[in-house]
Short mmCIF file of C-alpha atoms in Angstrom, two decimals:
data_model
loop_
_atom_site.label_atom_id
_atom_site.label_comp_id
_atom_site.label_asym_id
_atom_site.label_seq_id
_atom_site.Cartn_x
_atom_site.Cartn_y
_atom_site.Cartn_z
CA MET A 1477 -28.11 11.40 -4.49
CA ARG A 1478 -27.74 14.89 -3.07
CA ALA A 1479 -26.25 16.06 -6.37
CA VAL A 1480 -29.06 14.44 -8.37
CA GLN A 1481 -31.62 16.02 -6.08
CA ALA A 1482 -30.04 19.43 -6.70
CA SER A 1483 -29.65 19.18 -10.46
CA GLY A 1484 -32.47 16.84 -11.47
CA GLU A 1485 -32.45 13.71 -13.60
CA LEU A 1486 -31.67 13.27 -17.27
CA ILE A 1487 -34.51 11.16 -18.65
CA LEU A 1488 -33.57 9.27 -21.81
CA GLU A 1489 -36.36 8.24 -24.14
CA ARG A 1490 -34.98 6.50 -27.22
CA GLY A 1491 -31.83 5.55 -29.08
CA GLU A 1492 -30.62 4.79 -32.58
CA GLY A 1493 -27.14 3.73 -33.65
CA ALA A 1494 -24.62 5.60 -31.52
CA HIS A 1495 -27.07 8.32 -30.39
CA VAL A 1496 -29.70 8.67 -27.66
CA TRP A 1497 -32.42 11.30 -27.15
CA ASP A 1498 -33.84 12.69 -23.91
CA ASP A 1499 -37.51 13.38 -23.23
CA ALA A 1500 -37.09 17.01 -24.37
CA GLY A 1501 -35.86 15.86 -27.79
CA ASN A 1502 -32.18 16.68 -27.26
CA ARG A 1503 -29.78 14.33 -29.09
CA TYR A 1504 -26.53 13.03 -27.58
CA LEU A 1505 -23.63 11.07 -29.00
CA ASP A 1506 -23.12 8.18 -26.58
CA ALA A 1507 -19.41 8.16 -25.71
CA THR A 1508 -19.61 5.12 -23.45
CA ALA A 1509 -22.01 2.57 -25.04
CA GLY A 1510 -24.20 2.90 -21.96
CA LEU A 1511 -22.01 1.22 -19.36
CA TRP A 1512 -19.53 -0.35 -21.84
CA TYR A 1513 -22.24 -2.63 -23.22
CA ALA A 1514 -24.13 -1.31 -26.29
CA ASN A 1515 -21.75 -2.90 -28.80
CA VAL A 1516 -24.31 -3.13 -31.62
CA GLY A 1517 -25.82 0.26 -30.80
CA TYR A 1518 -29.37 1.33 -30.12
CA GLY A 1519 -32.67 0.61 -31.87
CA ARG A 1520 -32.00 -3.00 -32.90
CA THR A 1521 -35.60 -4.13 -33.18
CA GLU A 1522 -34.63 -7.64 -34.29
CA ILE A 1523 -33.13 -8.27 -30.84
CA ALA A 1524 -36.36 -7.09 -29.22
CA GLY A 1525 -38.31 -9.28 -31.62
CA ALA A 1526 -36.29 -12.39 -30.78
CA ALA A 1527 -36.76 -11.84 -27.05
CA ALA A 1528 -40.48 -11.24 -27.50
CA ALA A 1529 -40.89 -14.36 -29.64
CA GLN A 1530 -39.16 -16.47 -27.00
CA MET A 1531 -41.30 -14.91 -24.26
CA ARG A 1532 -44.42 -15.95 -26.13
CA LYS A 1533 -43.06 -19.48 -26.47
CA LEU A 1534 -41.30 -20.10 -23.14
CA HIS A 1535 -40.09 -16.95 -21.43
CA ALA A 1536 -38.00 -18.75 -18.80
CA TYR A 1537 -37.61 -21.82 -16.64
CA SER A 1538 -35.16 -22.67 -13.89
CA HIS A 1539 -31.93 -24.08 -15.35
CA TYR A 1540 -30.93 -25.99 -12.24
CA GLY A 1541 -29.85 -29.61 -12.52
CA ASP A 1542 -30.55 -31.25 -15.86
CA VAL A 1543 -33.13 -28.70 -17.09
CA SER A 1544 -32.31 -26.30 -19.92
CA SER A 1545 -33.93 -24.59 -22.90
CA ARG A 1546 -32.87 -24.78 -26.53
CA PRO A 1547 -31.63 -21.15 -26.89
CA THR A 1548 -29.66 -21.46 -23.64
CA THR A 1549 -27.92 -24.73 -24.50
CA ASP A 1550 -27.19 -23.51 -28.02
CA LEU A 1551 -25.77 -20.26 -26.66
CA ALA A 1552 -23.46 -22.13 -24.28
CA GLU A 1553 -22.14 -24.15 -27.24
CA ARG A 1554 -21.75 -20.99 -29.33
CA ILE A 1555 -19.74 -19.23 -26.62
CA SER A 1556 -17.62 -22.33 -26.09
CA GLY A 1557 -16.77 -22.23 -29.76
CA ILE A 1558 -15.29 -18.72 -29.59
CA ALA A 1559 -13.74 -19.01 -26.11
CA PRO A 1560 -9.95 -18.81 -25.70
CA MET A 1561 -9.77 -22.23 -24.02
CA ALA A 1562 -10.52 -25.60 -25.58
CA ASP A 1563 -13.67 -27.55 -24.68
CA ALA A 1564 -14.95 -24.71 -22.51
CA ALA A 1565 -18.08 -24.97 -20.37
CA VAL A 1566 -20.40 -22.06 -19.60
CA PHE A 1567 -22.31 -21.11 -16.44
CA PHE A 1568 -24.87 -18.34 -17.02
CA THR A 1569 -25.68 -15.48 -14.64
CA SER A 1570 -27.64 -12.24 -14.88
CA GLY A 1571 -24.59 -9.98 -15.22
CA GLY A 1572 -20.97 -9.27 -14.39
CA GLY A 1573 -21.41 -8.96 -10.63
CA GLU A 1574 -23.01 -12.38 -10.36
CA SER A 1575 -20.30 -13.79 -12.63
CA ILE A 1576 -17.60 -12.64 -10.20
CA GLU A 1577 -19.52 -14.07 -7.24
CA THR A 1578 -19.79 -17.35 -9.11
CA VAL A 1579 -16.16 -17.68 -10.12
CA VAL A 1580 -14.80 -16.78 -6.65
CA LYS A 1581 -16.90 -19.56 -5.14
CA MET A 1582 -16.00 -21.87 -8.01
CA VAL A 1583 -12.22 -21.50 -7.62
CA ARG A 1584 -12.41 -22.02 -3.87
CA ARG A 1585 -14.65 -25.07 -4.34
CA TYR A 1586 -12.19 -26.36 -6.95
CA TRP A 1587 -9.30 -26.34 -4.47
CA SER A 1588 -11.45 -28.01 -1.83
CA LEU A 1589 -12.32 -30.80 -4.25
CA VAL A 1590 -8.71 -31.43 -5.28
CA GLY A 1591 -7.60 -31.76 -1.66
CA GLU A 1592 -6.10 -28.29 -1.06
CA PRO A 1593 -8.79 -26.52 0.96
CA ASP A 1594 -6.34 -23.96 2.36
CA ARG A 1595 -5.99 -22.36 -1.08
CA THR A 1596 -8.61 -19.66 -0.59
CA VAL A 1597 -6.83 -16.31 -1.10
CA ILE A 1598 -7.94 -14.26 -4.13
CA ILE A 1599 -5.36 -11.77 -5.45
CA SER A 1600 -6.54 -8.80 -7.54
CA ARG A 1601 -4.98 -5.55 -8.72
CA GLU A 1602 -5.01 -1.92 -7.63
CA ARG A 1603 -7.57 0.12 -9.60
CA ALA A 1604 -9.29 -3.11 -10.69
CA TYR A 1605 -13.07 -3.27 -10.84
CA HIS A 1606 -14.95 -6.56 -10.56
CA GLY A 1607 -18.49 -5.42 -9.83
CA LEU A 1608 -19.92 -4.44 -6.46
CA ALA A 1609 -21.60 -7.55 -5.13
CA GLY A 1610 -20.15 -9.18 -2.01
CA TYR A 1611 -16.95 -10.74 -3.35
CA GLY A 1612 -16.65 -8.09 -6.05
CA THR A 1613 -16.57 -5.30 -3.47
CA SER A 1614 -14.04 -7.29 -1.46
CA ILE A 1615 -11.56 -7.59 -4.34
CA VAL A 1616 -12.16 -4.23 -6.04
CA GLY A 1617 -8.89 -2.29 -6.25
CA THR A 1618 -10.17 1.19 -5.38
CA GLU A 1619 -10.89 1.93 -1.73
CA ALA A 1620 -13.64 4.45 -2.54
CA PHE A 1621 -15.96 1.54 -3.36
CA LYS A 1622 -15.48 0.07 0.09
CA VAL A 1623 -16.06 3.10 2.31
CA GLY A 1624 -18.71 2.71 4.98
CA VAL A 1625 -20.00 -0.74 4.05
CA GLY A 1626 -18.55 -2.59 7.02
CA PRO A 1627 -16.57 -5.83 7.12
CA LEU A 1628 -15.93 -7.42 3.74
CA ALA A 1629 -15.07 -10.97 2.72
CA GLY A 1630 -11.66 -12.07 3.92
CA GLY A 1631 -8.94 -14.00 2.14
CA THR A 1632 -8.09 -11.31 -0.39
CA ALA A 1633 -4.97 -9.39 -1.39
CA THR A 1634 -4.18 -6.59 -3.82
CA VAL A 1635 -1.05 -5.99 -5.91
CA ALA A 1636 0.18 -3.18 -8.18
CA TRP A 1637 -1.79 -3.15 -11.42
CA ASP A 1638 1.21 -3.11 -13.77
CA SER A 1639 3.88 -5.25 -12.12
CA PRO A 1640 4.33 -9.01 -12.63
CA GLU A 1641 7.01 -8.85 -9.96
CA ALA A 1642 4.46 -7.58 -7.45
CA LEU A 1643 2.30 -10.64 -8.12
CA GLU A 1644 5.29 -12.96 -7.75
CA ALA A 1645 6.20 -11.30 -4.45
CA ALA A 1646 2.65 -11.50 -3.12
CA ILE A 1647 2.39 -15.23 -3.90
CA ALA A 1648 5.69 -15.79 -2.13
CA GLU A 1649 4.60 -13.79 0.91
CA ILE A 1650 1.17 -15.41 1.19
CA ARG A 1651 2.58 -18.83 0.12
CA ALA A 1652 1.41 -20.49 -3.06
CA ASP A 1653 -0.32 -23.27 -1.14
CA ARG A 1654 -2.78 -20.65 0.18
CA VAL A 1655 -3.45 -18.74 -3.07
CA ALA A 1656 -6.54 -19.82 -5.00
CA ALA A 1657 -6.54 -17.47 -7.98
CA PHE A 1658 -5.37 -14.24 -9.54
CA PHE A 1659 -8.14 -12.06 -11.03
CA CYS A 1660 -7.19 -9.77 -13.89
CA GLU A 1661 -9.00 -7.40 -16.26
CA PRO A 1662 -7.15 -7.24 -19.59
CA ILE A 1663 -7.90 -3.50 -19.56
CA ILE A 1664 -8.62 -1.90 -16.20
CA GLY A 1665 -11.88 -0.21 -17.15
CA ALA A 1666 -13.78 1.69 -14.47
CA GLY A 1667 -10.44 2.16 -12.69
CA GLY A 1668 -9.33 4.55 -15.41
CA VAL A 1669 -8.83 2.67 -18.73
CA LEU A 1670 -5.34 1.49 -17.85
CA LEU A 1671 -3.91 -0.53 -20.73
CA PRO A 1672 -1.70 -3.52 -19.89
CA PRO A 1673 2.03 -2.88 -20.24
CA LYS A 1674 3.61 -4.85 -23.07
CA GLY A 1675 4.02 -8.48 -22.03
CA TYR A 1676 2.28 -7.99 -18.68
CA LEU A 1677 -0.66 -10.34 -19.25
CA GLN A 1678 1.52 -13.13 -20.63
CA ALA A 1679 3.89 -12.69 -17.67
CA VAL A 1680 1.20 -12.94 -14.98
CA GLN A 1681 -0.32 -15.97 -16.70
CA GLY A 1682 3.12 -17.60 -16.58
CA ILE A 1683 3.52 -16.78 -12.89
CA CYS A 1684 0.15 -18.34 -12.13
CA ARG A 1685 1.08 -21.47 -14.06
CA ALA A 1686 4.42 -21.75 -12.29
CA HIS A 1687 2.75 -21.69 -8.86
CA GLY A 1688 -0.40 -23.64 -9.73
CA VAL A 1689 -2.56 -20.56 -9.12
CA LEU A 1690 -5.77 -20.34 -11.14
CA PHE A 1691 -5.75 -17.52 -13.69
CA VAL A 1692 -9.14 -15.76 -13.99
CA VAL A 1693 -9.62 -13.12 -16.68
CA ASP A 1694 -12.48 -10.63 -16.21
CA GLU A 1695 -13.69 -9.98 -19.78
CA VAL A 1696 -16.94 -8.25 -18.81
CA ILE A 1697 -15.86 -5.05 -20.60
CA CYS A 1698 -13.61 -6.52 -23.28
CA GLY A 1699 -15.77 -9.35 -24.61
CA TYR A 1700 -17.67 -9.68 -27.89
CA GLY A 1701 -15.74 -7.36 -30.17
CA ARG A 1702 -14.80 -4.44 -27.94
CA VAL A 1703 -11.04 -5.04 -28.35
CA GLY A 1704 -11.00 -6.35 -31.92
CA ASP A 1705 -11.50 -10.04 -31.13
CA TRP A 1706 -14.19 -12.09 -29.45
CA PHE A 1707 -12.28 -11.79 -26.19
CA ALA A 1708 -9.12 -9.93 -25.25
CA SER A 1709 -7.66 -13.30 -24.31
CA ASN A 1710 -8.06 -14.51 -27.90
CA ARG A 1711 -6.27 -11.45 -29.25
CA ILE A 1712 -3.37 -11.69 -26.81
CA GLY A 1713 -3.05 -15.47 -26.88
CA LEU A 1714 -4.03 -16.14 -23.28
CA GLU A 1715 -5.63 -19.37 -22.09
CA PRO A 1716 -7.23 -18.57 -18.74
CA ASP A 1717 -8.61 -21.19 -16.40
CA ALA A 1718 -11.82 -19.15 -16.26
CA LEU A 1719 -13.18 -15.92 -17.66
CA THR A 1720 -16.21 -13.81 -16.85
CA PHE A 1721 -18.45 -12.09 -19.39
CA ALA A 1722 -21.58 -9.92 -19.56
CA LYS A 1723 -22.39 -6.55 -21.25
CA GLY A 1724 -21.59 -7.15 -24.94
CA ILE A 1725 -23.13 -10.64 -24.99
CA THR A 1726 -26.55 -8.96 -25.44
CA SER A 1727 -25.38 -5.36 -25.96
CA GLY A 1728 -27.44 -4.62 -22.85
CA TYR A 1729 -30.81 -5.32 -24.45
CA VAL A 1730 -31.52 -7.74 -21.60
CA PRO A 1731 -29.32 -8.64 -18.60
CA LEU A 1732 -27.07 -11.67 -19.13
CA GLY A 1733 -23.61 -12.73 -17.97
CA GLY A 1734 -21.64 -15.83 -17.27
CA VAL A 1735 -18.46 -17.71 -16.48
CA VAL A 1736 -16.48 -19.76 -19.00
CA VAL A 1737 -14.26 -22.48 -17.55
CA GLY A 1738 -11.57 -24.63 -19.12
CA LYS A 1739 -10.88 -28.32 -18.69
CA ARG A 1740 -8.70 -27.95 -15.59
CA MET A 1741 -11.49 -26.41 -13.53
CA GLN A 1742 -14.17 -28.65 -14.98
CA GLU A 1743 -12.49 -31.90 -14.03
CA PRO A 1744 -13.17 -32.22 -10.28
CA PHE A 1745 -16.79 -31.10 -10.74
CA TRP A 1746 -17.61 -33.50 -13.56
CA GLU A 1747 -15.05 -36.31 -13.59
CA THR A 1748 -15.32 -37.54 -10.01
CA GLY A 1749 -18.16 -38.21 -7.61
CA ALA A 1750 -16.56 -36.10 -4.89
CA ALA A 1751 -18.25 -32.87 -5.92
CA GLY A 1752 -21.81 -34.02 -5.42
CA VAL A 1753 -24.28 -31.19 -6.04
CA TRP A 1754 -22.63 -27.78 -6.24
CA ARG A 1755 -25.30 -25.69 -4.57
CA HIS A 1756 -24.88 -22.45 -6.44
CA GLY A 1757 -27.06 -20.67 -8.97
CA TYR A 1758 -29.43 -17.77 -9.56
CA THR A 1759 -33.11 -17.48 -10.31
CA TYR A 1760 -32.40 -16.28 -13.84
CA SER A 1761 -29.31 -18.34 -14.67
CA GLY A 1762 -29.67 -19.40 -18.31
CA HIS A 1763 -32.79 -17.28 -18.87
CA ALA A 1764 -34.28 -18.45 -22.16
CA SER A 1765 -35.42 -15.04 -23.43
CA ALA A 1766 -32.06 -13.47 -22.60
CA ALA A 1767 -30.33 -16.27 -24.49
CA ALA A 1768 -32.60 -15.70 -27.50
CA ALA A 1769 -31.65 -12.00 -27.49
CA ALA A 1770 -27.96 -12.91 -27.19
CA HIS A 1771 -28.11 -15.10 -30.30
CA VAL A 1772 -29.46 -12.25 -32.45
CA ASN A 1773 -26.98 -9.80 -30.94
CA LEU A 1774 -24.11 -12.15 -31.87
CA ASP A 1775 -25.65 -12.62 -35.32
CA ILE A 1776 -25.45 -8.84 -35.81
CA VAL A 1777 -21.85 -8.74 -34.56
CA GLU A 1778 -20.94 -11.43 -37.09
CA ARG A 1779 -23.02 -10.12 -40.02
CA GLU A 1780 -21.79 -6.52 -39.71
CA GLY A 1781 -18.16 -7.38 -38.97
CA LEU A 1782 -18.17 -5.61 -35.63
CA VAL A 1783 -15.27 -7.64 -34.23
CA ALA A 1784 -13.11 -6.28 -37.05
CA ARG A 1785 -14.69 -2.86 -36.49
CA GLY A 1786 -13.46 -2.92 -32.89
CA LEU A 1787 -9.93 -3.26 -34.26
CA GLU A 1788 -10.43 -0.42 -36.76
CA LEU A 1789 -11.76 1.85 -34.00
CA GLU A 1790 -8.50 1.38 -32.13
CA ASN A 1791 -6.86 3.80 -34.57
CA GLU A 1792 -9.90 5.92 -35.42
CA ILE A 1793 -10.63 6.80 -31.80
CA ALA A 1794 -6.99 7.76 -31.23
CA GLU A 1795 -6.99 9.95 -34.35
CA ALA A 1796 -10.25 11.69 -33.43
CA LEU A 1797 -9.15 12.42 -29.87
CA ALA A 1798 -5.56 13.43 -30.72
CA PRO A 1799 -6.25 17.20 -30.83
CA LEU A 1800 -7.49 17.06 -27.21
CA ALA A 1801 -4.02 16.08 -25.99
CA ALA A 1802 -2.86 19.71 -26.31
CA HIS A 1803 -5.70 21.08 -24.20
CA GLU A 1804 -4.58 22.80 -21.01
CA LEU A 1805 -6.88 20.63 -18.86
CA VAL A 1806 -5.70 17.32 -20.36
CA SER A 1807 -2.58 15.51 -19.21
CA GLU A 1808 -2.84 12.29 -21.23
CA LEU A 1809 -4.82 10.31 -23.77
CA ARG A 1810 -4.92 6.54 -23.22
CA SER A 1811 -5.83 4.37 -26.19
CA GLY A 1812 -4.46 1.66 -28.45
CA PHE A 1813 -6.30 -1.54 -27.46
CA GLY A 1814 -9.63 -1.80 -29.25
CA ALA A 1815 -12.55 0.61 -28.96
CA VAL A 1816 -11.58 1.84 -25.49
CA ALA A 1817 -9.86 5.07 -24.48
CA ALA A 1818 -9.69 7.74 -21.79
CA VAL A 1819 -9.12 11.48 -21.83
CA GLN A 1820 -7.26 12.15 -18.59
CA VAL A 1821 -7.99 15.44 -16.87
CA ASP A 1822 -4.77 16.72 -15.32
CA PRO A 1823 -4.38 15.15 -11.85
CA ALA A 1824 -2.63 18.30 -10.60
CA LEU A 1825 -5.74 20.33 -11.43
CA LEU A 1826 -7.98 17.68 -9.89
CA ALA A 1827 -5.99 17.83 -6.66
CA ASP A 1828 -7.09 21.46 -6.26
CA ASP A 1829 -10.51 21.04 -7.86
CA PRO A 1830 -11.84 17.46 -7.40
CA GLY A 1831 -15.14 18.25 -9.15
CA LEU A 1832 -13.53 19.39 -12.41
CA SER A 1833 -14.03 16.14 -14.37
CA ASP A 1834 -17.65 15.91 -13.29
CA ARG A 1835 -18.30 19.44 -14.52
CA ILE A 1836 -16.65 18.65 -17.85
CA VAL A 1837 -18.95 15.64 -18.33
CA LEU A 1838 -22.02 17.73 -17.46
CA GLY A 1839 -20.76 20.41 -19.82
CA ALA A 1840 -20.34 17.85 -22.58
CA ARG A 1841 -24.10 17.28 -22.50
CA ARG A 1842 -24.60 20.90 -23.58
CA HIS A 1843 -22.38 20.08 -26.55
CA GLY A 1844 -24.31 16.92 -27.42
CA VAL A 1845 -22.09 14.25 -25.86
CA LEU A 1846 -23.16 11.89 -23.08
CA GLY A 1847 -20.20 10.62 -21.05
CA ARG A 1848 -18.90 9.45 -17.71
CA VAL A 1849 -16.00 10.03 -15.28
CA LEU A 1850 -13.70 7.15 -14.36
CA VAL A 1851 -11.73 6.57 -11.17
CA GLY A 1852 -8.83 9.03 -11.29
CA GLY A 1853 -10.76 11.68 -13.19
CA GLY A 1854 -10.43 10.34 -16.73
CA LEU A 1855 -13.28 10.65 -19.22
CA GLN A 1856 -14.48 7.29 -20.49
CA ILE A 1857 -14.48 6.66 -24.25
CA SER A 1858 -16.02 3.31 -25.26
CA PRO A 1859 -18.63 4.04 -27.92
CA PRO A 1860 -20.91 1.55 -29.66
CA LEU A 1861 -18.97 -0.42 -32.27
CA VAL A 1862 -21.34 0.91 -34.95
CA ILE A 1863 -20.01 4.44 -34.48
CA THR A 1864 -18.80 6.15 -37.67
CA ARG A 1865 -15.73 8.31 -38.22
CA ALA A 1866 -18.02 11.34 -38.52
CA ASP A 1867 -19.63 10.41 -35.19
CA LEU A 1868 -16.17 10.27 -33.59
CA ASP A 1869 -15.45 13.78 -34.83
CA GLU A 1870 -18.75 14.85 -33.26
CA LEU A 1871 -17.66 13.22 -30.01
CA ALA A 1872 -14.25 14.92 -30.03
CA SER A 1873 -15.78 18.30 -30.90
CA GLY A 1874 -18.28 18.03 -28.05
CA LEU A 1875 -15.56 17.15 -25.55
CA ALA A 1876 -13.39 20.01 -26.83
CA GLY A 1877 -16.26 22.43 -26.26
CA ALA A 1878 -16.80 21.13 -22.74
CA LEU A 1879 -13.08 21.38 -21.96
CA ASP A 1880 -12.98 24.95 -23.27
CA ASP A 1881 -15.98 25.89 -21.13
CA ALA A 1882 -14.40 24.32 -18.05
CA ALA A 1883 -11.07 26.04 -18.71
CA ALA A 1884 -12.78 29.43 -19.04
CA ALA A 1885 -14.63 28.89 -15.78
CA HIS A 1886 -11.43 27.70 -14.11
CA HIS A 1887 -9.66 30.97 -15.04
CA SER A 1888 -12.52 33.25 -14.13
#
């Protein structure tokens, strides 16, 4: 907040396609789709119209117990139909953070219901990001998110982000009869855009199966076309016990998230009387107007082929950014899994000048690109799926200009 107070705010006023404008009329190419979410881009008035029409009809009602609304029930069925597990059920939230809170409680409740109440430990990965609510902050893999907030939820453990062997060793050390679940982003997003090593995701799923550990895939960033399929799990051939979603389900036009669960986790809640009432939910779970917006958003994704576009962007983004790899401030480009990439500012330079990446992002604004710094100093690239090849060249040119400016200042 001190930095914002010193430099002032950037006030955005409108958006169209892959661009946004500030209140002074300056145009920016959006390199990040907001916060990974604007899959269908900006200015989609039909989404606004669908939400408004639902608000005039029935804007919302509590979805506790046996009460639902038609757009909400239909959306649950629609998501179940594209989910990577058969006969999936959906629990709606207001966003990714609530989805993580929900699924942590759900997996622990599951083990209690099946007679193994000691299985409470949640294992996550270094550099992982799972939102910043209570449980999310407790299992986030970067310590910077935990500084100064006091005691966090217990019963958690963290393993190396890229090693199946590390997960196997942690389960052995903790004991499988105490481990509830392993939480895994297909692509570590906010932690730096770290792509999974070949075979990693299949290996950790196998380890979880071998030890009876629930396998939870956090698809908040990857879902709804971002990686060239409806979910990363579909593309890779995973069948998680549960997955979380948010962001791309509405492209951010209204807040919505949720948890998708497979048959294994459903059974003790629905097939026996032992569960009783599971006393968990949120005021806006299943919000009717949000569900109406989600339907139109998904209609656009389907009509305009944006799932396939996510796969095309895998190569186009890499091609557009390739010239930046030779820049003196850049140590690495990370891409190759859908419409997600990172331009890594050299860690050796960041060690001496920790604010370098932040200055590059601020400099990019002067060159017409709006971006964001990731954990580790990488520059986030996750544009709207409607971005064109010409737009990508604009993005790369703007970043090149910002890098050149920063390099000149660094040498002066």
